[in-house]
PDB file of C-alpha atoms in Angstrom:
ATOM      1  CA  MET A   1      48.265 126.500-153.013  1.00  0.00           C
ATOM      2  CA  PRO A   2      47.305 123.946-150.241  1.00  0.00           C
ATOM      3  CA  ASP A   3      48.917 120.201-150.074  1.00  0.00           C
ATOM      4  CA  GLU A   4      46.100 117.435-149.012  1.00  0.00           C
ATOM      5  CA  ALA A   5      45.932 116.478-145.764  1.00  0.00           C
ATOM      6  CA  PRO A   6      46.564 112.444-145.330  1.00  0.00           C
ATOM      7  CA  LEU A   7      44.765 111.308-143.273  1.00  0.00           C
ATOM      8  CA  ASP A   8      45.317 109.450-140.116  1.00  0.00           C
ATOM      9  CA  ASN A   9      43.240 106.533-138.288  1.00  0.00           C
ATOM     10  CA  TRP A  10      41.697 107.404-134.830  1.00  0.00           C
ATOM     11  CA  PRO A  11      39.474 104.489-132.801  1.00  0.00           C
ATOM     12  CA  THR A  12      36.299 106.110-133.871  1.00  0.00           C
ATOM     13  CA  GLY A  13      37.254 107.119-137.380  1.00  0.00           C
ATOM     14  CA  LEU A  14      39.425 109.310-139.666  1.00  0.00           C
ATOM     15  CA  VAL A  15      40.750 113.276-139.212  1.00  0.00           C
ATOM     16  CA  PRO A  16      43.124 115.333-140.719  1.00  0.00           C
ATOM     17  CA  GLU A  17      46.545 115.002-139.181  1.00  0.00           C
ATOM     18  CA  ARG A  18      47.439 119.076-140.340  1.00  0.00           C
ATOM     19  CA  ALA A  19      45.918 121.408-142.668  1.00  0.00           C
ATOM     20  CA  GLY A  20      44.898 120.944-145.736  1.00  0.00           C
ATOM     21  CA  TRP A  21      42.656 119.769-148.800  1.00  0.00           C
ATOM     22  CA  TYR A  22      41.183 116.840-148.036  1.00  0.00           C
ATOM     23  CA  VAL A  23      38.283 113.992-148.557  1.00  0.00           C
ATOM     24  CA  VAL A  24      36.162 111.622-145.912  1.00  0.00           C
ATOM     25  CA  ASN A  25      33.019 110.057-146.331  1.00  0.00           C
ATOM     26  CA  LEU A  26      31.089 110.131-142.914  1.00  0.00           C
ATOM     27  CA  ARG A  27      30.240 106.860-142.100  1.00  0.00           C
ATOM     28  CA  ASP A  28      34.669 106.674-142.081  1.00  0.00           C
ATOM     29  CA  VAL A  29      35.408 110.551-140.300  1.00  0.00           C
ATOM     30  CA  ALA A  30      35.649 110.367-136.052  1.00  0.00           C
ATOM     31  CA  TRP A  31      33.066 110.957-134.092  1.00  0.00           C
ATOM     32  CA  ALA A  32      33.251 112.303-130.372  1.00  0.00           C
ATOM     33  CA  GLU A  33      30.812 111.933-127.555  1.00  0.00           C
ATOM     34  CA  HIS A  34      29.235 114.125-124.857  1.00  0.00           C
ATOM     35  CA  PRO A  35      27.519 112.284-122.126  1.00  0.00           C
ATOM     36  CA  GLU A  36      24.547 116.176-122.625  1.00  0.00           C
ATOM     37  CA  GLN A  37      25.482 116.245-126.412  1.00  0.00           C
ATOM     38  CA  GLY A  38      25.347 113.232-128.054  1.00  0.00           C
ATOM     39  CA  TYR A  39      27.658 112.636-130.776  1.00  0.00           C
ATOM     40  CA  ALA A  40      29.860 114.991-133.248  1.00  0.00           C
ATOM     41  CA  THR A  41      32.063 114.816-136.546  1.00  0.00           C
ATOM     42  CA  LEU A  42      35.874 115.360-136.595  1.00  0.00           C
ATOM     43  CA  PHE A  43      36.045 116.949-139.218  1.00  0.00           C
ATOM     44  CA  GLU A  44      38.763 119.167-137.931  1.00  0.00           C
ATOM     45  CA  ASN A  45      41.707 117.430-135.774  1.00  0.00           C
ATOM     46  CA  PRO A  46      40.623 118.644-132.417  1.00  0.00           C
ATOM     47  CA  ARG A  47      43.984 118.720-131.744  1.00  0.00           C
ATOM     48  CA  GLY A  48      45.454 120.430-134.483  1.00  0.00           C
ATOM     49  CA  GLU A  49      44.626 123.550-136.536  1.00  0.00           C
ATOM     50  CA  PRO A  50      40.661 124.328-136.782  1.00  0.00           C
ATOM     51  CA  MET A  51      39.376 125.504-140.251  1.00  0.00           C
ATOM     52  CA  PRO A  52      39.592 128.552-140.199  1.00  0.00           C
ATOM     53  CA  GLU A  53      36.646 130.509-141.638  1.00  0.00           C
ATOM     54  CA  LEU A  54      33.915 127.689-141.584  1.00  0.00           C
ATOM     55  CA  GLY A  55      32.710 125.278-139.046  1.00  0.00           C
ATOM     56  CA  ILE A  56      30.842 122.432-139.818  1.00  0.00           C
ATOM     57  CA  ARG A  57      30.386 119.495-137.482  1.00  0.00           C
ATOM     58  CA  VAL A  58      27.014 116.777-138.468  1.00  0.00           C
ATOM     59  CA  ARG A  59      25.462 116.207-134.583  1.00  0.00           C
ATOM     60  CA  VAL A  60      23.639 112.764-133.043  1.00  0.00           C
ATOM     61  CA  LEU A  61      21.221 113.407-130.368  1.00  0.00           C
ATOM     62  CA  GLN A  62      19.749 111.127-128.364  1.00  0.00           C
ATOM     63  CA  PRO A  63      15.778 112.211-127.077  1.00  0.00           C
ATOM     64  CA  GLY A  64      16.397 114.716-124.866  1.00  0.00           C
ATOM     65  CA  GLN A  65      19.644 116.051-125.715  1.00  0.00           C
ATOM     66  CA  MET A  66      20.860 119.352-126.200  1.00  0.00           C
ATOM     67  CA  LEU A  67      22.805 120.516-129.133  1.00  0.00           C
ATOM     68  CA  SER A  68      23.880 123.420-127.135  1.00  0.00           C
ATOM     69  CA  LEU A  69      22.973 125.419-123.600  1.00  0.00           C
ATOM     70  CA  TYR A  70      20.860 128.571-125.073  1.00  0.00           C
ATOM     71  CA  HIS A  71      22.944 131.152-126.123  1.00  0.00           C
ATOM     72  CA  GLU A  72      24.463 133.799-128.263  1.00  0.00           C
ATOM     73  CA  GLU A  73      26.846 134.620-130.559  1.00  0.00           C
ATOM     74  CA  ASN A  74      28.716 137.256-132.769  1.00  0.00           C
ATOM     75  CA  ALA A  75      28.440 135.350-135.913  1.00  0.00           C
ATOM     76  CA  GLN A  76      26.465 133.428-138.146  1.00  0.00           C
ATOM     77  CA  GLU A  77      24.823 129.147-138.138  1.00  0.00           C
ATOM     78  CA  ALA A  78      22.452 127.239-140.142  1.00  0.00           C
ATOM     79  CA  PHE A  79      20.935 124.260-138.817  1.00  0.00           C
ATOM     80  CA  LEU A  80      19.343 121.492-141.919  1.00  0.00           C
ATOM     81  CA  VAL A  81      17.756 118.634-139.329  1.00  0.00           C
ATOM     82  CA  LEU A  82      18.934 115.260-141.447  1.00  0.00           C
ATOM     83  CA  ALA A  83      16.939 113.107-139.555  1.00  0.00           C
ATOM     84  CA  GLY A  84      14.669 112.777-137.079  1.00  0.00           C
ATOM     85  CA  GLU A  85      12.881 115.772-134.944  1.00  0.00           C
ATOM     86  CA  CYS A  86      13.860 118.285-132.103  1.00  0.00           C
ATOM     87  CA  VAL A  87      12.672 121.619-130.999  1.00  0.00           C
ATOM     88  CA  LEU A  88      14.158 124.734-131.344  1.00  0.00           C
ATOM     89  CA  VAL A  89      13.820 127.409-129.440  1.00  0.00           C
ATOM     90  CA  VAL A  90      14.931 130.509-130.587  1.00  0.00           C
ATOM     91  CA  GLU A  91      14.492 134.340-128.891  1.00  0.00           C
ATOM     92  CA  GLY A  92      11.492 132.964-126.203  1.00  0.00           C
ATOM     93  CA  GLN A  93      10.235 131.110-128.864  1.00  0.00           C
ATOM     94  CA  GLU A  94       9.358 127.838-129.190  1.00  0.00           C
ATOM     95  CA  ARG A  95       9.652 125.584-132.514  1.00  0.00           C
ATOM     96  CA  ARG A  96       9.123 121.951-133.829  1.00  0.00           C
ATOM     97  CA  LEU A  97      11.429 121.699-136.303  1.00  0.00           C
ATOM     98  CA  ARG A  98      11.575 117.686-137.930  1.00  0.00           C
ATOM     99  CA  ALA A  99      13.706 116.375-140.916  1.00  0.00           C
ATOM    100  CA  TRP A 100      14.727 119.039-144.236  1.00  0.00           C
ATOM    101  CA  ASP A 101      13.954 121.611-142.043  1.00  0.00           C
ATOM    102  CA  PHE A 102      16.684 124.537-142.300  1.00  0.00           C
ATOM    103  CA  PHE A 103      17.360 126.738-139.387  1.00  0.00           C
ATOM    104  CA  HIS A 104      18.819 129.980-140.176  1.00  0.00           C
ATOM    105  CA  CYS A 105      20.575 132.106-137.149  1.00  0.00           C
ATOM    106  CA  PRO A 106      21.897 135.055-138.137  1.00  0.00           C
ATOM    107  CA  ALA A 107      24.606 136.657-135.023  1.00  0.00           C
ATOM    108  CA  GLY A 108      22.920 138.090-132.305  1.00  0.00           C
ATOM    109  CA  THR A 109      20.063 134.880-132.566  1.00  0.00           C
ATOM    110  CA  GLU A 110      19.276 133.413-128.885  1.00  0.00           C
ATOM    111  CA  HIS A 111      18.811 129.468-129.320  1.00  0.00           C
ATOM    112  CA  ALA A 112      19.405 126.104-128.740  1.00  0.00           C
ATOM    113  CA  ILE A 113      18.132 123.106-129.929  1.00  0.00           C
ATOM    114  CA  VAL A 114      17.289 120.006-127.913  1.00  0.00           C
ATOM    115  CA  ALA A 115      16.001 116.211-129.631  1.00  0.00           C
ATOM    116  CA  GLY A 116      12.621 114.986-129.086  1.00  0.00           C
ATOM    117  CA  ASP A 117      11.192 111.678-128.868  1.00  0.00           C
ATOM    118  CA  GLY A 118      13.751 109.815-130.366  1.00  0.00           C
ATOM    119  CA  PRO A 119      17.472 110.399-132.129  1.00  0.00           C
ATOM    120  CA  VAL A 120      17.544 113.143-134.076  1.00  0.00           C
ATOM    121  CA  ALA A 121      20.631 113.959-136.303  1.00  0.00           C
ATOM    122  CA  LEU A 122      21.886 117.731-137.869  1.00  0.00           C
ATOM    123  CA  LEU A 123      24.525 119.351-139.993  1.00  0.00           C
ATOM    124  CA  GLY A 124      25.756 121.839-138.252  1.00  0.00           C
ATOM    125  CA  ALA A 125      27.752 125.285-140.300  1.00  0.00           C
ATOM    126  CA  GLY A 126      29.390 128.548-138.762  1.00  0.00           C
ATOM    127  CA  ALA A 127      31.178 131.375-138.911  1.00  0.00           C
ATOM    128  CA  ARG A 128      34.818 131.204-136.837  1.00  0.00           C
ATOM    129  CA  HIS A 129      34.729 133.953-134.100  1.00  0.00           C
ATOM    130  CA  ASP A 130      36.138 135.513-131.049  1.00  0.00           C
ATOM    131  CA  PRO A 131      34.509 132.927-128.276  1.00  0.00           C
ATOM    132  CA  GLU A 132      34.924 136.355-125.536  1.00  0.00           C
ATOM    133  CA  LEU A 133      31.636 137.402-127.620  1.00  0.00           C
ATOM    134  CA  LEU A 134      29.042 134.583-126.806  1.00  0.00           C
ATOM    135  CA  ARG A 135      26.668 135.458-124.168  1.00  0.00           C
ATOM    136  CA  TYR A 136      24.684 132.670-122.034  1.00  0.00           C
ATOM    137  CA  PRO A 137      21.218 134.302-120.635  1.00  0.00           C
ATOM    138  CA  VAL A 138      18.718 132.562-118.378  1.00  0.00           C
ATOM    139  CA  PRO A 139      15.469 131.925-120.286  1.00  0.00           C
ATOM    140  CA  GLU A 140      12.429 129.632-118.288  1.00  0.00           C
ATOM    141  CA  LEU A 141      12.284 128.228-121.869  1.00  0.00           C
ATOM    142  CA  ALA A 142      14.888 127.226-121.935  1.00  0.00           C
ATOM    143  CA  ALA A 143      15.874 125.887-118.530  1.00  0.00           C
ATOM    144  CA  ARG A 144      12.773 123.545-118.974  1.00  0.00           C
ATOM    145  CA  TYR A 145      14.417 122.030-121.804  1.00  0.00           C
ATOM    146  CA  GLY A 146      17.463 121.654-119.626  1.00  0.00           C
ATOM    147  CA  ALA A 147      19.465 124.272-121.297  1.00  0.00           C
ATOM    148  CA  SER A 148      19.923 127.424-120.246  1.00  0.00           C
ATOM    149  CA  VAL A 149      23.219 128.063-117.253  1.00  0.00           C
ATOM    150  CA  ALA A 150      21.963 128.851-113.918  1.00  0.00           C
ATOM    151  CA  LYS A 151      23.284 132.279-113.884  1.00  0.00           C
ATOM    152  CA  GLU A 152      23.467 134.246-116.929  1.00  0.00           C
ATOM    153  CA  THR A 153      27.500 134.229-118.338  1.00  0.00           C
ATOM    154  CA  THR A 154      29.671 135.717-121.413  1.00  0.00           C
ATOM    155  CA  ASP A 155      32.247 132.543-120.302  1.00  0.00           C
ATOM    156  CA  PRO A 156      31.832 128.963-122.616  1.00  0.00           C
ATOM    157  CA  GLU A 157      34.005 126.999-119.479  1.00  0.00           C
ATOM    158  CA  GLU A 158      31.996 128.369-116.413  1.00  0.00           C
ATOM    159  CA  ALA A 159      28.574 127.903-118.991  1.00  0.00           C
ATOM    160  CA  TYR A 160      29.606 124.464-119.699  1.00  0.00           C
ATOM    161  CA  ALA A 161      31.809 123.397-116.468  1.00  0.00           C
ATOM    162  CA  ASP A 162      29.581 121.272-115.055  1.00  0.00           C
ATOM    163  CA  GLN A 163      28.365 119.420-118.823  1.00  0.00           C
ATOM    164  CA  GLY A 164      31.160 116.330-118.092  1.00  0.00           C
ATOM    165  CA  GLU A 165      33.734 116.101-121.420  1.00  0.00           C
ATOM    166  CA  TRP A 166      33.639 114.824-124.860  1.00  0.00           C
ATOM    167  CA  ASP A 167      35.455 111.838-125.284  1.00  0.00           C
ATOM    168  CA  LEU A 168      35.644 109.331-128.339  1.00  0.00           C
ATOM    169  CA  GLY A 169      32.641 107.179-129.339  1.00  0.00           C
ATOM    170  CA  ARG A 170      30.393 107.460-132.360  1.00  0.00           C
ATOM    171  CA  PRO A 171      26.566 107.010-132.623  1.00  0.00           C
ATOM    172  CA  GLY A 172      24.263 103.785-133.545  1.00  0.00           C
ATOM    173  CA  GLY A 173      21.200 103.672-134.682  1.00  0.00           C
ATOM    174  CA  ASP A 174      19.702 103.623-137.645  1.00  0.00           C
ATOM    175  CA  PHE A 175      21.162 106.378-140.422  1.00  0.00           C
ATOM    176  CA  PRO A 176      22.739 105.542-143.408  1.00  0.00           C
ATOM    177  CA  TRP A 177      26.255 106.409-141.950  1.00  0.00           C
ATOM    178  CA  SER A 178      25.580 104.047-138.758  1.00  0.00           C
TER     179      SER A 178
END
């Protein structure tokens, strides 16, 4: 039976010190910041053991920032827009999403999400998978939003090589947890 994982206080909030169960409020959890991909909650300690079966994050994107590069993977994902509006590029189509829209993304579905004219907050969840099974194609529609690789690849490190690094940072703005 798993024990309770103690929470460590980082400069941007709390992260679990090790595997185990825990409770943390979104206002108190640690966040990371990326120059192209906005902010992400650290419900998992990035230096520790990842959740083995399910990944989950809240992401905050500023106008024009992307959740990820256009890709497909071998695992299911799901996204719920919590606040704001964004553009979903999915299987060569463009869809506008706004607060409370839900996107179910079965394994093998090509997709990217890009913030619209204002900040957007999303809840993302996905099954854990082997990253070697990712594919980053080069569709023109995703490229128009700056969410495409220049050359198709299956290597995440190659795909994100020129995208900058994650660092600690918290989103501001008019969100309930800010």
